[in-house]
Short mmCIF file of C-alpha atoms and ligand atoms in Angstrom, two decimals:
data_model
loop_
_atom_site.label_atom_id
_atom_site.label_comp_id
_atom_site.label_asym_id
_atom_site.label_seq_id
_atom_site.Cartn_x
_atom_site.Cartn_y
_atom_site.Cartn_z
CA MET A 1 -45.37 0.05 0.03
CA GLN A 2 -43.50 3.24 -0.78
CA LEU A 3 -43.73 5.12 -4.04
CA PRO A 4 -40.78 7.14 -5.43
CA ILE A 5 -42.72 10.42 -5.35
CA VAL A 6 -40.89 13.71 -5.05
CA VAL A 7 -42.79 17.00 -4.93
CA SER A 8 -41.62 20.55 -4.91
CA GLU A 9 -43.12 23.87 -3.77
CA VAL A 10 -41.18 25.60 -6.52
CA GLY A 11 -42.92 25.72 -9.88
CA SER A 12 -46.43 26.33 -11.12
CA SER A 13 -48.12 22.96 -10.51
CA THR A 14 -49.82 22.24 -7.23
CA LEU A 15 -48.67 19.50 -4.86
CA GLN A 16 -51.80 17.58 -5.54
CA ASP A 17 -51.26 17.78 -9.33
CA GLN A 18 -47.67 16.64 -8.96
CA ILE A 19 -48.72 13.52 -7.04
CA PHE A 20 -51.50 12.85 -9.54
CA GLU A 21 -49.10 13.16 -12.49
CA GLN A 22 -46.38 11.01 -11.01
CA ILE A 23 -48.72 8.13 -10.06
CA ARG A 24 -50.43 8.34 -13.42
CA ALA A 25 -47.07 8.15 -15.19
CA MET A 26 -46.08 5.12 -13.12
CA ILE A 27 -49.24 3.38 -14.21
CA LEU A 28 -48.81 4.25 -17.91
CA ASP A 29 -45.17 3.26 -17.86
CA GLY A 30 -46.02 -0.08 -16.37
CA GLN A 31 -44.10 0.56 -13.09
CA LEU A 32 -47.44 0.12 -11.34
CA LYS A 33 -49.43 -2.79 -12.68
CA ALA A 34 -53.13 -3.69 -12.58
CA GLU A 35 -54.27 -4.61 -9.02
CA ASP A 36 -51.08 -3.29 -7.42
CA PRO A 37 -51.87 -1.81 -3.94
CA LEU A 38 -51.19 1.89 -3.31
CA PRO A 39 -49.92 3.17 0.02
CA ALA A 40 -52.46 4.50 2.45
CA THR A 41 -52.95 8.28 2.07
CA ARG A 42 -51.51 8.72 5.61
CA ASP A 43 -48.31 6.96 4.58
CA LEU A 44 -48.10 8.68 1.29
CA SER A 45 -48.50 12.12 2.90
CA ALA A 46 -45.75 11.39 5.45
CA GLN A 47 -43.40 10.03 2.75
CA ALA A 48 -43.91 12.89 0.29
CA GLY A 49 -44.08 15.57 2.97
CA VAL A 50 -47.56 16.87 2.07
CA SER A 51 -50.73 17.17 4.05
CA ARG A 52 -52.97 14.16 4.21
CA ASN A 53 -55.68 16.18 2.46
CA THR A 54 -53.44 16.75 -0.53
CA ALA A 55 -52.79 13.00 -0.81
CA VAL A 56 -56.56 12.24 -0.46
CA LEU A 57 -57.44 14.81 -3.23
CA ALA A 58 -54.81 13.30 -5.59
CA TYR A 59 -56.16 9.75 -5.05
CA GLU A 60 -59.70 11.01 -5.59
CA ARG A 61 -58.78 12.48 -8.94
CA LEU A 62 -57.00 9.22 -9.96
CA ILE A 63 -60.07 7.30 -8.92
CA ALA A 64 -62.35 9.70 -10.78
CA GLU A 65 -60.33 9.36 -13.96
CA GLY A 66 -60.33 5.53 -13.72
CA TYR A 67 -56.65 4.89 -12.88
CA LEU A 68 -57.34 3.65 -9.31
CA TYR A 69 -60.22 2.10 -7.44
CA THR A 70 -60.89 1.44 -3.77
CA ARG A 71 -62.02 -1.67 -1.91
CA PRO A 72 -63.78 -0.58 1.19
CA HIS A 73 -61.89 -1.39 4.35
CA VAL A 74 -59.10 -2.93 2.28
CA GLY A 75 -57.26 -0.18 0.39
CA THR A 76 -56.66 1.58 -2.97
CA PHE A 77 -55.50 -0.39 -6.06
CA VAL A 78 -54.51 0.19 -9.66
CA ALA A 79 -57.51 -0.30 -11.93
CA SER A 80 -57.33 -3.38 -14.17
CA GLU A 81 -58.38 -1.45 -17.25
CA ILE A 82 -56.56 1.77 -18.13
CA PRO A 83 -58.98 4.55 -19.28
CA GLU A 84 -59.53 4.97 -22.97
CA ASP A 85 -58.10 8.53 -23.20
CA ALA A 86 -54.89 7.41 -21.54
CA LEU A 87 -54.62 4.59 -24.14
CA SER A 88 -55.11 7.07 -26.90
CA VAL A 89 -52.13 8.97 -25.58
CA LEU A 90 -50.16 5.80 -25.81
CA ARG A 91 -51.37 5.08 -29.33
CA ASN A 92 -50.36 8.57 -30.42
CA GLY A 93 -46.72 7.83 -30.00
CA HIS A 94 -45.91 7.47 -26.29
CA GLU A 95 -45.75 3.80 -26.41
CA PRO A 96 -42.14 2.78 -25.62
CA GLY A 97 -41.68 0.99 -28.92
CA ALA A 98 -43.00 3.97 -30.90
CA ILE A 99 -40.49 6.48 -29.56
CA GLU A 100 -37.87 7.47 -32.11
CA HIS A 101 -34.61 7.06 -30.26
CA ARG A 102 -31.95 9.59 -31.08
CA LEU A 103 -28.82 7.83 -32.26
CA PRO A 104 -25.49 8.56 -30.57
CA ARG A 105 -23.62 11.54 -32.03
CA THR A 106 -21.39 9.13 -33.85
CA PRO A 107 -22.70 5.63 -34.35
CA CYS A 108 -20.44 3.15 -32.56
CA PRO A 109 -18.36 1.16 -34.97
CA SER A 110 -19.33 -2.52 -35.00
CA ILE A 111 -16.79 -3.34 -32.36
CA ARG A 112 -15.67 -6.88 -32.06
CA LEU A 113 -15.33 -7.68 -28.42
CA GLN A 114 -11.76 -7.38 -27.35
CA HIS A 115 -11.59 -10.88 -26.03
CA PRO A 116 -13.20 -13.33 -28.37
CA ARG A 117 -12.27 -16.21 -26.16
CA ASP A 118 -13.61 -15.76 -22.70
CA ALA A 119 -11.10 -16.80 -20.10
CA HIS A 120 -13.43 -19.47 -18.85
CA GLN A 121 -14.48 -20.73 -22.20
CA LEU A 122 -11.27 -21.46 -23.98
CA VAL A 123 -12.90 -23.92 -26.32
CA SER A 124 -12.40 -25.15 -29.85
CA PRO A 125 -15.35 -25.30 -32.24
CA HIS A 126 -15.78 -28.91 -31.21
CA GLY A 127 -16.44 -27.75 -27.66
CA SER A 128 -13.26 -29.09 -26.12
CA ARG A 129 -11.05 -26.74 -24.10
CA LEU A 130 -8.08 -25.14 -25.90
CA THR A 131 -4.89 -26.84 -24.98
CA ALA A 132 -2.92 -23.69 -25.75
CA ASP A 133 -4.12 -20.20 -26.40
CA PHE A 134 -1.70 -17.69 -27.95
CA TRP A 135 -4.29 -14.88 -27.43
CA VAL A 136 -2.44 -11.62 -26.83
CA GLY A 137 -1.94 -9.53 -23.73
CA ARG A 138 -2.74 -12.08 -20.98
CA PRO A 139 -0.26 -12.35 -18.11
CA ASP A 140 0.69 -15.73 -16.71
CA PRO A 141 -2.09 -16.60 -14.16
CA ALA A 142 0.51 -18.31 -11.97
CA SER A 143 2.58 -15.08 -11.80
CA PHE A 144 0.11 -13.03 -9.89
CA PRO A 145 1.67 -12.13 -6.53
CA THR A 146 -1.26 -13.65 -4.58
CA LYS A 147 0.50 -13.89 -1.25
CA ALA A 148 1.76 -10.30 -1.11
CA TRP A 149 -1.47 -8.99 -2.57
CA SER A 150 -3.58 -10.84 0.07
CA LYS A 151 -1.28 -9.42 2.78
CA HIS A 152 -1.72 -5.83 1.55
CA ILE A 153 -5.47 -6.18 1.04
CA TRP A 154 -5.94 -7.73 4.47
CA ARG A 155 -3.83 -5.15 6.18
CA ARG A 156 -5.67 -2.31 4.55
CA LEU A 157 -9.06 -3.79 5.37
CA GLN A 158 -8.09 -3.99 9.04
CA SER A 159 -7.47 -0.25 9.09
CA ALA A 160 -9.95 0.73 6.40
CA GLY A 161 -11.32 3.65 8.46
CA THR A 162 -13.22 5.84 6.12
CA GLY A 163 -11.52 4.45 2.98
CA LEU A 164 -14.56 2.37 2.16
CA THR A 165 -17.28 4.59 3.60
CA GLU A 166 -16.23 7.95 2.19
CA TYR A 167 -15.91 9.28 -1.36
CA GLY A 168 -12.23 9.52 -2.17
CA ASN A 169 -10.37 11.94 -4.39
CA PRO A 170 -11.75 11.42 -7.96
CA ALA A 171 -8.15 11.68 -9.27
CA GLY A 172 -7.18 8.63 -7.14
CA LEU A 173 -5.54 7.81 -3.88
CA LEU A 174 -2.62 10.19 -3.28
CA GLU A 175 -0.37 7.45 -1.91
CA LEU A 176 -0.72 5.52 -5.17
CA ARG A 177 -0.18 8.58 -7.31
CA GLN A 178 2.91 9.28 -5.34
CA ALA A 179 4.12 5.70 -5.68
CA ILE A 180 3.53 5.80 -9.48
CA ALA A 181 5.38 9.12 -9.73
CA ASP A 182 8.37 7.56 -7.80
CA HIS A 183 8.31 4.55 -10.12
CA LEU A 184 8.07 6.52 -13.44
CA GLY A 185 11.22 8.50 -12.84
CA PRO A 186 13.75 5.64 -12.82
CA ALA A 187 11.64 3.24 -14.90
CA ARG A 188 10.51 5.43 -17.77
CA GLY A 189 12.44 8.71 -17.45
CA ILE A 190 9.29 10.62 -16.64
CA ILE A 191 9.36 13.33 -13.99
CA ALA A 192 5.77 13.72 -12.92
CA ASP A 193 4.13 15.41 -9.97
CA PRO A 194 1.44 13.22 -8.30
CA ASP A 195 -0.90 16.12 -9.00
CA GLN A 196 -0.59 15.37 -12.73
CA ILE A 197 -1.52 11.69 -12.26
CA ILE A 198 -5.10 10.44 -12.53
CA ILE A 199 -5.88 6.85 -11.61
CA VAL A 200 -8.18 5.21 -14.12
CA GLY A 201 -9.75 1.82 -14.74
CA GLY A 202 -7.01 0.62 -17.11
CA CYS A 203 -6.02 2.15 -20.41
CA GLN A 204 -9.49 1.66 -21.77
CA ASP A 205 -10.98 3.96 -19.24
CA GLY A 206 -8.04 6.34 -19.90
CA PHE A 207 -8.86 6.40 -23.69
CA ASN A 208 -12.44 7.44 -22.84
CA LEU A 209 -11.31 10.17 -20.43
CA ILE A 210 -8.76 11.55 -22.85
CA SER A 211 -11.27 11.49 -25.68
CA ARG A 212 -13.71 13.46 -23.66
CA LEU A 213 -10.96 15.92 -23.00
CA LEU A 214 -9.63 16.32 -26.49
CA ILE A 215 -12.05 15.08 -29.13
CA GLU A 216 -14.85 16.97 -30.76
CA GLN A 217 -16.89 15.87 -33.73
CA GLY A 218 -14.43 15.78 -36.67
CA THR A 219 -11.18 16.16 -34.63
CA PRO A 220 -8.45 14.50 -36.70
CA ALA A 221 -6.92 11.47 -34.88
CA ILE A 222 -3.73 10.10 -36.33
CA VAL A 223 -3.31 6.40 -35.60
CA GLU A 224 -0.66 3.82 -36.42
CA ASN A 225 -1.39 1.44 -39.27
CA PRO A 226 -1.99 -1.23 -38.02
CA CYS A 227 -3.08 -0.08 -34.62
CA TYR A 228 -4.84 -1.18 -31.42
CA GLN A 229 -8.55 -1.47 -31.94
CA GLY A 230 -9.50 -0.62 -28.36
CA ALA A 231 -8.09 2.90 -28.73
CA ALA A 232 -9.06 3.67 -32.32
CA TYR A 233 -12.69 2.72 -31.75
CA VAL A 234 -12.96 4.88 -28.66
CA LEU A 235 -11.54 7.91 -30.51
CA GLN A 236 -14.00 7.20 -33.34
CA CYS A 237 -16.98 6.84 -30.94
CA HIS A 238 -16.20 10.26 -29.60
CA GLY A 239 -16.38 11.80 -33.09
CA ALA A 240 -12.74 11.69 -34.23
CA THR A 241 -11.91 11.11 -37.92
CA LEU A 242 -9.09 8.50 -38.10
CA HIS A 243 -6.01 9.15 -40.20
CA PRO A 244 -3.84 6.00 -40.39
CA VAL A 245 -0.09 6.45 -40.79
CA PRO A 246 2.03 3.41 -41.66
CA VAL A 247 4.40 1.68 -39.30
CA ASP A 248 7.74 0.24 -40.38
CA ARG A 249 10.68 -1.24 -38.42
CA GLU A 250 11.35 2.09 -36.65
CA GLY A 251 7.68 2.53 -35.68
CA LEU A 252 5.35 5.24 -36.94
CA ASP A 253 6.65 6.68 -40.17
CA VAL A 254 6.74 10.30 -39.05
CA SER A 255 7.69 11.46 -42.59
CA GLN A 256 4.01 10.64 -43.52
CA LEU A 257 2.39 12.71 -40.79
CA PRO A 258 -0.30 14.80 -42.44
CA GLY A 259 -0.11 18.54 -42.29
CA MET A 260 -3.06 19.21 -40.10
CA ARG A 261 -3.42 21.29 -36.95
CA ARG A 262 -4.94 20.44 -33.62
CA ALA A 263 -4.92 16.67 -34.28
CA VAL A 264 -4.59 13.94 -31.69
CA VAL A 265 -1.98 11.25 -32.24
CA TYR A 266 -2.48 7.84 -30.64
CA ILE A 267 0.73 5.78 -30.51
CA THR A 268 2.36 2.80 -28.81
CA PRO A 269 6.06 3.86 -29.04
CA SER A 270 7.67 1.38 -26.67
CA HIS A 271 6.24 -1.80 -28.24
CA GLN A 272 4.00 -1.00 -31.20
CA TYR A 273 0.71 -2.80 -31.14
CA PRO A 274 0.55 -5.20 -32.92
CA MET A 275 3.90 -5.17 -34.84
CA GLY A 276 5.98 -4.89 -31.69
CA VAL A 277 8.58 -2.48 -33.06
CA THR A 278 10.07 0.43 -31.07
CA LEU A 279 9.80 4.06 -32.19
CA SER A 280 13.33 5.18 -32.86
CA LEU A 281 14.80 8.18 -30.99
CA PRO A 282 15.00 10.43 -34.05
CA ARG A 283 11.39 9.72 -34.81
CA ARG A 284 10.39 10.46 -31.24
CA ILE A 285 12.01 13.86 -31.47
CA THR A 286 10.41 14.57 -34.87
CA LEU A 287 7.04 13.56 -33.60
CA LEU A 288 7.28 15.85 -30.54
CA SER A 289 8.37 18.80 -32.74
CA TRP A 290 5.52 18.09 -35.20
CA ALA A 291 3.08 18.08 -32.29
CA THR A 292 4.37 21.41 -31.01
CA GLU A 293 4.29 23.02 -34.38
CA ASN A 294 0.79 21.76 -35.10
CA ASP A 295 -0.72 22.28 -31.67
CA ALA A 296 -1.39 18.53 -31.45
CA TYR A 297 -1.59 16.25 -28.45
CA ILE A 298 -0.05 12.84 -28.35
CA ILE A 299 -1.62 9.95 -26.44
CA GLU A 300 1.29 7.60 -25.48
CA ASP A 301 -0.03 4.11 -24.67
CA ASP A 302 2.83 2.39 -22.73
CA TYR A 303 0.83 -0.79 -22.05
CA ASP A 304 3.60 -3.40 -21.77
CA SER A 305 6.85 -1.52 -21.43
CA ASP A 306 7.69 -3.24 -18.14
CA PHE A 307 8.94 -6.18 -20.23
CA ARG A 308 12.07 -5.31 -22.20
CA PHE A 309 14.42 -8.11 -23.05
CA VAL A 310 17.02 -6.44 -25.25
CA GLY A 311 19.11 -3.48 -24.23
CA SER A 312 17.78 -0.93 -21.85
CA PRO A 313 14.32 0.50 -22.48
CA LEU A 314 14.11 3.77 -24.34
CA THR A 315 12.86 6.68 -22.21
CA ALA A 316 9.18 7.13 -22.75
CA LEU A 317 8.05 9.79 -25.16
CA LYS A 318 6.61 11.61 -22.19
CA GLY A 319 10.12 11.65 -20.71
CA LEU A 320 11.27 13.78 -23.65
CA ASP A 321 8.22 16.05 -23.66
CA ARG A 322 9.28 19.53 -22.79
CA ARG A 323 6.24 21.28 -24.29
CA ASP A 324 3.39 19.44 -22.53
CA ARG A 325 2.20 17.69 -25.69
CA VAL A 326 2.05 14.10 -24.34
CA LEU A 327 -0.67 12.43 -22.25
CA TYR A 328 0.97 9.22 -20.96
CA LEU A 329 -1.11 6.07 -20.26
CA GLY A 330 0.17 3.31 -17.97
CA THR A 331 -1.63 0.20 -16.92
CA PHE A 332 -1.25 -2.56 -14.30
CA SER A 333 -3.10 -4.93 -16.61
CA LYS A 334 0.05 -6.51 -18.10
CA CYS A 335 2.43 -6.53 -15.16
CA MET A 336 -0.18 -7.53 -12.58
CA GLY A 337 -3.49 -8.54 -14.27
CA PRO A 338 -6.33 -6.95 -16.26
CA GLY A 339 -8.85 -8.14 -13.67
CA LEU A 340 -7.54 -5.34 -11.37
CA ARG A 341 -8.78 -2.62 -13.87
CA LEU A 342 -6.15 -0.21 -12.64
CA GLY A 343 -4.17 2.21 -14.76
CA TYR A 344 -3.14 5.88 -14.78
CA ILE A 345 -2.68 8.90 -16.97
CA VAL A 346 0.06 11.45 -16.62
CA VAL A 347 -1.62 14.65 -17.78
CA PRO A 348 0.20 17.78 -18.83
CA PRO A 349 -0.30 20.36 -16.04
CA PRO A 350 -2.37 22.75 -18.21
CA LEU A 351 -4.96 20.03 -18.76
CA SER A 352 -4.91 18.33 -15.36
CA ASP A 353 -7.62 20.28 -13.63
CA VAL A 354 -10.16 19.76 -16.37
CA ALA A 355 -9.12 16.13 -16.67
CA LYS A 356 -9.74 15.57 -12.95
CA ARG A 357 -13.18 17.27 -13.16
CA LEU A 358 -14.08 14.96 -16.07
CA LYS A 359 -12.95 11.95 -14.09
CA ALA A 360 -15.17 13.07 -11.24
CA LEU A 361 -18.07 13.31 -13.65
CA MET A 362 -17.42 9.99 -15.33
CA SER A 363 -16.94 7.76 -12.28
CA ASN A 364 -15.84 9.80 -9.29
CA GLY A 365 -12.65 7.81 -8.95
CA GLN A 366 -11.59 4.18 -8.67
CA ALA A 367 -12.17 1.61 -5.97
CA TRP A 368 -10.22 2.45 -2.80
CA LEU A 369 -9.07 -1.01 -1.62
CA GLU A 370 -7.20 -2.04 -4.80
CA GLN A 371 -5.65 1.46 -4.96
CA ALA A 372 -4.49 1.18 -1.42
CA ALA A 373 -3.08 -2.30 -1.78
CA MET A 374 -1.26 -1.31 -4.97
CA ALA A 375 0.23 1.76 -3.26
CA ASP A 376 1.57 -0.51 -0.45
CA PHE A 377 2.82 -3.10 -2.87
CA MET A 378 4.79 -0.46 -4.75
CA SER A 379 6.13 1.44 -1.81
CA SER A 380 7.23 -1.74 -0.01
CA GLY A 381 9.51 -2.76 -2.88
CA GLY A 382 7.32 -5.82 -3.65
CA TYR A 383 6.31 -4.48 -7.04
CA GLN A 384 9.89 -4.06 -8.19
CA ARG A 385 10.70 -7.62 -7.08
CA HIS A 386 7.60 -8.88 -8.87
CA LEU A 387 8.54 -7.10 -12.06
CA ARG A 388 12.05 -8.63 -12.00
CA ARG A 389 10.62 -12.11 -11.50
CA VAL A 390 7.98 -11.84 -14.21
CA ARG A 391 10.45 -10.29 -16.70
CA GLN A 392 12.65 -13.30 -16.31
CA LEU A 393 9.74 -15.70 -16.67
CA TYR A 394 8.50 -14.04 -19.84
CA LEU A 395 11.98 -13.99 -21.30
CA GLU A 396 12.12 -17.79 -20.96
CA LYS A 397 8.71 -18.10 -22.60
CA ARG A 398 9.66 -15.76 -25.42
CA ASP A 399 12.85 -17.77 -26.00
CA ALA A 400 10.91 -21.02 -26.02
CA LEU A 401 8.55 -19.57 -28.68
CA ILE A 402 11.36 -18.26 -30.88
CA ALA A 403 13.17 -21.67 -30.50
CA ALA A 404 10.01 -23.59 -31.41
CA LEU A 405 9.32 -21.39 -34.48
CA ASP A 406 12.90 -21.78 -35.61
CA GLU A 407 12.80 -25.52 -35.14
CA ASN A 408 9.57 -26.08 -36.94
CA PHE A 409 9.47 -23.35 -39.60
CA GLY A 410 13.13 -22.56 -40.06
CA PRO A 411 15.20 -19.79 -38.53
CA GLY A 412 14.12 -16.25 -39.06
CA THR A 413 13.85 -12.92 -37.38
CA VAL A 414 10.83 -12.18 -35.32
CA SER A 415 9.04 -8.84 -35.23
CA GLY A 416 8.35 -7.49 -31.80
CA ALA A 417 10.39 -9.93 -29.76
CA ASP A 418 12.55 -7.32 -27.99
CA GLY A 419 9.92 -6.70 -25.40
CA GLY A 420 6.30 -7.15 -24.28
CA MET A 421 4.26 -10.31 -24.24
CA HIS A 422 3.67 -11.14 -27.88
CA LEU A 423 5.47 -11.35 -31.22
CA VAL A 424 4.46 -11.38 -34.86
CA CYS A 425 5.13 -13.97 -37.66
CA ARG A 426 4.76 -13.29 -41.31
CA ILE A 427 3.36 -16.18 -43.26
CA PRO A 428 5.10 -16.69 -46.57
CA ASP A 429 3.46 -17.37 -49.87
CA GLY A 430 2.46 -20.96 -50.23
CA LEU A 431 0.93 -21.36 -46.82
CA PRO A 432 -2.73 -20.63 -46.21
CA ASN A 433 -3.76 -17.16 -45.05
CA VAL A 434 -4.12 -16.36 -41.37
CA ASP A 435 -7.84 -17.01 -41.22
CA GLU A 436 -7.37 -20.52 -42.50
CA ILE A 437 -4.47 -21.15 -40.11
CA GLU A 438 -6.58 -19.85 -37.26
CA ARG A 439 -9.41 -22.13 -38.19
CA ARG A 440 -7.17 -25.22 -38.54
CA ALA A 441 -5.34 -24.53 -35.31
CA LEU A 442 -8.60 -24.07 -33.44
CA SER A 443 -9.83 -27.39 -34.68
CA LYS A 444 -6.91 -28.93 -32.83
CA GLY A 445 -7.46 -26.88 -29.69
CA ILE A 446 -4.76 -24.24 -30.41
CA GLY A 447 -5.71 -20.59 -30.37
CA VAL A 448 -3.73 -18.24 -32.61
CA CYS A 449 -4.68 -14.72 -33.74
CA SER A 450 -4.80 -12.75 -36.90
CA PHE A 451 -4.69 -8.92 -36.61
CA SER A 452 -8.42 -8.66 -36.38
CA SER A 453 -8.98 -11.48 -33.89
CA GLY A 454 -6.00 -10.10 -31.98
CA ALA A 455 -7.62 -6.72 -31.38
CA ALA A 456 -5.65 -4.95 -34.14
CA LEU A 457 -7.10 -2.68 -36.83
CA TYR A 458 -5.51 -2.64 -40.28
CA PHE A 459 -6.42 0.11 -42.71
CA GLY A 460 -6.19 -0.84 -46.35
CA ASP A 461 -7.19 -3.69 -48.56
CA ASP A 462 -3.87 -5.30 -49.38
CA ASP A 463 -3.25 -8.80 -48.22
CA GLY A 464 -0.57 -7.76 -45.71
CA GLN A 465 -2.79 -8.12 -42.73
CA ARG A 466 -3.75 -11.68 -43.72
CA ARG A 467 -0.16 -12.82 -43.72
CA HIS A 468 0.61 -12.21 -40.04
CA LEU A 469 0.12 -14.31 -37.00
CA VAL A 470 0.15 -12.50 -33.61
CA LEU A 471 1.33 -14.80 -30.87
CA GLY A 472 0.97 -13.93 -27.19
CA TYR A 473 3.11 -16.23 -25.09
CA ALA A 474 3.01 -14.85 -21.54
CA ALA A 475 0.14 -17.09 -20.32
CA LEU A 476 1.56 -20.35 -21.70
CA THR A 477 4.29 -22.56 -20.23
CA PRO A 478 7.42 -23.28 -22.36
CA LYS A 479 6.23 -26.88 -22.63
CA GLN A 480 2.81 -25.80 -24.04
CA ILE A 481 4.53 -23.49 -26.42
CA LYS A 482 6.91 -26.10 -27.73
CA LYS A 483 4.24 -28.70 -28.19
CA SER A 484 1.61 -26.49 -29.79
CA ILE A 485 3.96 -24.90 -32.33
CA SER A 486 5.13 -28.27 -33.44
CA GLN A 487 1.41 -29.31 -33.81
CA LEU A 488 0.73 -26.19 -35.75
CA ALA A 489 3.60 -26.95 -38.10
CA GLY A 490 2.16 -30.45 -38.63
CA LEU A 491 -1.19 -29.00 -39.45
CA LEU A 492 0.20 -26.63 -42.05
CA SER A 493 2.60 -28.97 -43.67
CA PRO A 494 1.44 -32.55 -43.15
CA ASN A 495 4.38 -33.86 -45.27
CA SER A 496 6.84 -31.61 -43.50
CA HIS A 497 7.82 -30.22 -46.87
CA ALA A 498 5.61 -27.19 -46.97
CA PRO A 499 7.17 -23.76 -47.39
CA LYS A 500 8.76 -22.42 -44.24
CA MET A 501 6.93 -19.89 -42.21
CA VAL A 502 9.31 -17.06 -41.54
CA ALA A 503 9.13 -14.62 -38.69
CA SER A 504 8.76 -11.16 -40.13
CA SER A 505 10.17 -7.76 -39.42
CA ALA A 506 7.95 -4.74 -39.85
CA ALA A 507 10.50 -3.46 -42.30
CA SER A 508 10.14 -6.36 -44.69
CA GLU A 509 6.42 -5.77 -44.44
CA ALA A 510 6.84 -2.14 -45.28
CA GLU A 511 9.05 -3.04 -48.26
CA ALA A 512 6.52 -5.63 -49.53
C1 PLP B 601 -2.01 -1.63 -27.03
C2 PLP B 601 -2.86 -1.84 -25.86
N1 PLP B 601 -3.23 -0.83 -25.08
C3 PLP B 601 -4.03 -0.99 -23.98
C4 PLP B 601 -4.49 -2.29 -23.70
C5 PLP B 601 -5.49 -2.49 -22.50
O1 PLP B 601 -5.17 -2.05 -21.39
P1 PLP B 601 -6.15 -2.02 -20.12
O2 PLP B 601 -6.36 -3.43 -19.71
O3 PLP B 601 -5.39 -1.27 -19.16
O4 PLP B 601 -7.39 -1.32 -20.54
C6 PLP B 601 -4.12 -3.36 -24.42
C7 PLP B 601 -4.65 -4.69 -24.05
O5 PLP B 601 -4.28 -5.73 -24.49
C8 PLP B 601 -3.30 -3.16 -25.53
O6 PLP B 601 -2.96 -4.21 -26.28
#
C-alpha cells in the first residue's frame, strides 16, 4: 500500500512531523479507516524519500498518541478508536458538516438545465417516447457526415504521432485555426489571423472564457430581451449586472442602449435568439459606434448563421468591426453536432494573449483528435459540401413547418424563418397560453417549447412571453412536422373552429 505523502526540506517542521501530520490528517478525514494497514516503514521511507529512522519515529508517535497500533510480525494498522483529544478537535468545528462553506462570489442563478428533455429520454408524462420534439437547436441526426468524419478520424489516428501524447497549444490546433480563418473570410466577411482564434468547447465554454476576461463584480452586461439563457446566466455567474434591451423586428433596439461606460453587450445579430430576427445594418453600425464611444466590448454569438434561406447573409458584426470592439463566437454545434463540443472565439488582437493564457488556465486546450479531424474536413472541401447539403435539407423542413402552420392555423408571417433552425409563433387571444399548449402537446407525445423551456430568458412581467411558441424543426422529418402540427391544431381546437394561431413577427410583438 502506498500513501500520498509528500515531504519537503523547506519550512520549519521536521520530516518526522510532516509524516505524522499527514497520516493523522488522513485518519481524521476518513481517508484511512479503522483497521486499514499502513505500509512497512521501509516502504514508506523509500516512497517519501526519508530515512527509515524518520519513518519509524513518525509511526512511534502515531502509536503513542493512539492513532495506530502494531500487531507483532504482522504490521501496523489504524486504531479502531480515535483518541479523545482528536475527537474534541472534530467536535470543535472541524467535522466536515460543521464547516461553513463560503458561497461563490455571486450565487449561481437557479439555472434550468439547457436541455430539459434528454436526447435518450424523449418521453411524454405518460412515459411513452415523444413522437415529435420541436426542441430547439438540435441538428438532424441523420445529417451528420459520419462517413467523412470516420475517414478523417481514422486517418489522423494512424499518424497520431505526439498528437495524443503531448500537450497541444492551449489556443487550439493551428491547422484548425487556419481552416477557420480561411472559412470566415468568404462566409462571414471576417478577416482574422489564426493567431486571434482560440478553439473552445462550444459557445458555452466561450461565454465562460470571455466572462473571465471581461467581467468583474458589477460589470454592466447589456443583453437582448428576450435573450439566450445560456449566455445571460454565465455573465451573471461571473458577477455581471444584466441590463435587458428590447428586441423588435430589426433586432436589438439600439436607441434604448443605456448610457454607461465599459459595459459588455451580448448579442445574436444574425438570427436573434429566440425571436429569430436579424440586426439591421444601420443598427449594426450604431451599435459599433456606441461600443467605441463607451469603451464597451460586444460578444457576438453567431451560433446558427450557416443556415440562411433568404437573400445573402449579412456580414457578421465582427466583419464591420474596425475598432476591435467585437469578440466573435462561432460553434460547430449546429452545423455538425453539439456532441463534438467544438467552437471558437475570434478575439481582438489586444486581448488575444490574455485570452490564450486564460484558456490555458481553464482547460489547457481542446481534445486533439476532433480538432485534427475538423481541420481536415474543412481543408478538404468536405465541410463546404456538407453545409450546402444540410442548408437544403433544413430549408425543406422549414418550408414543411410553415406550410403545416398555414394549413392548420391559417396563413401568417413567421418570425425568425429567414435562417437558422427554429422559428417563433405568436399565440393569439382565445387560445390557451404556451404552458398549457406545451402540457397538452406533451400528453400526446409532441414536444413544443415556450421561451423558458426553450432556453430563452424574458425580462418583464407582461404576458408577451407566454404567447410564443418556439419551434425547432431541424431534427424532424417533413412528415413528422406535418403530422404533429395537425395533431397540435386538433388538440387546441377540437371543433376546428378555435381562433387561428398566427405566426408572429417581432415587430408586432414590440407594438403590442
Ligand atoms: C443562442 C445560442 N448560442 C449558443 C448556443 C450553444 O452553443 P454550443 O453548443 O456551442 O455551446 C445555443 C444552443 O442552442 C444557442 O441557442
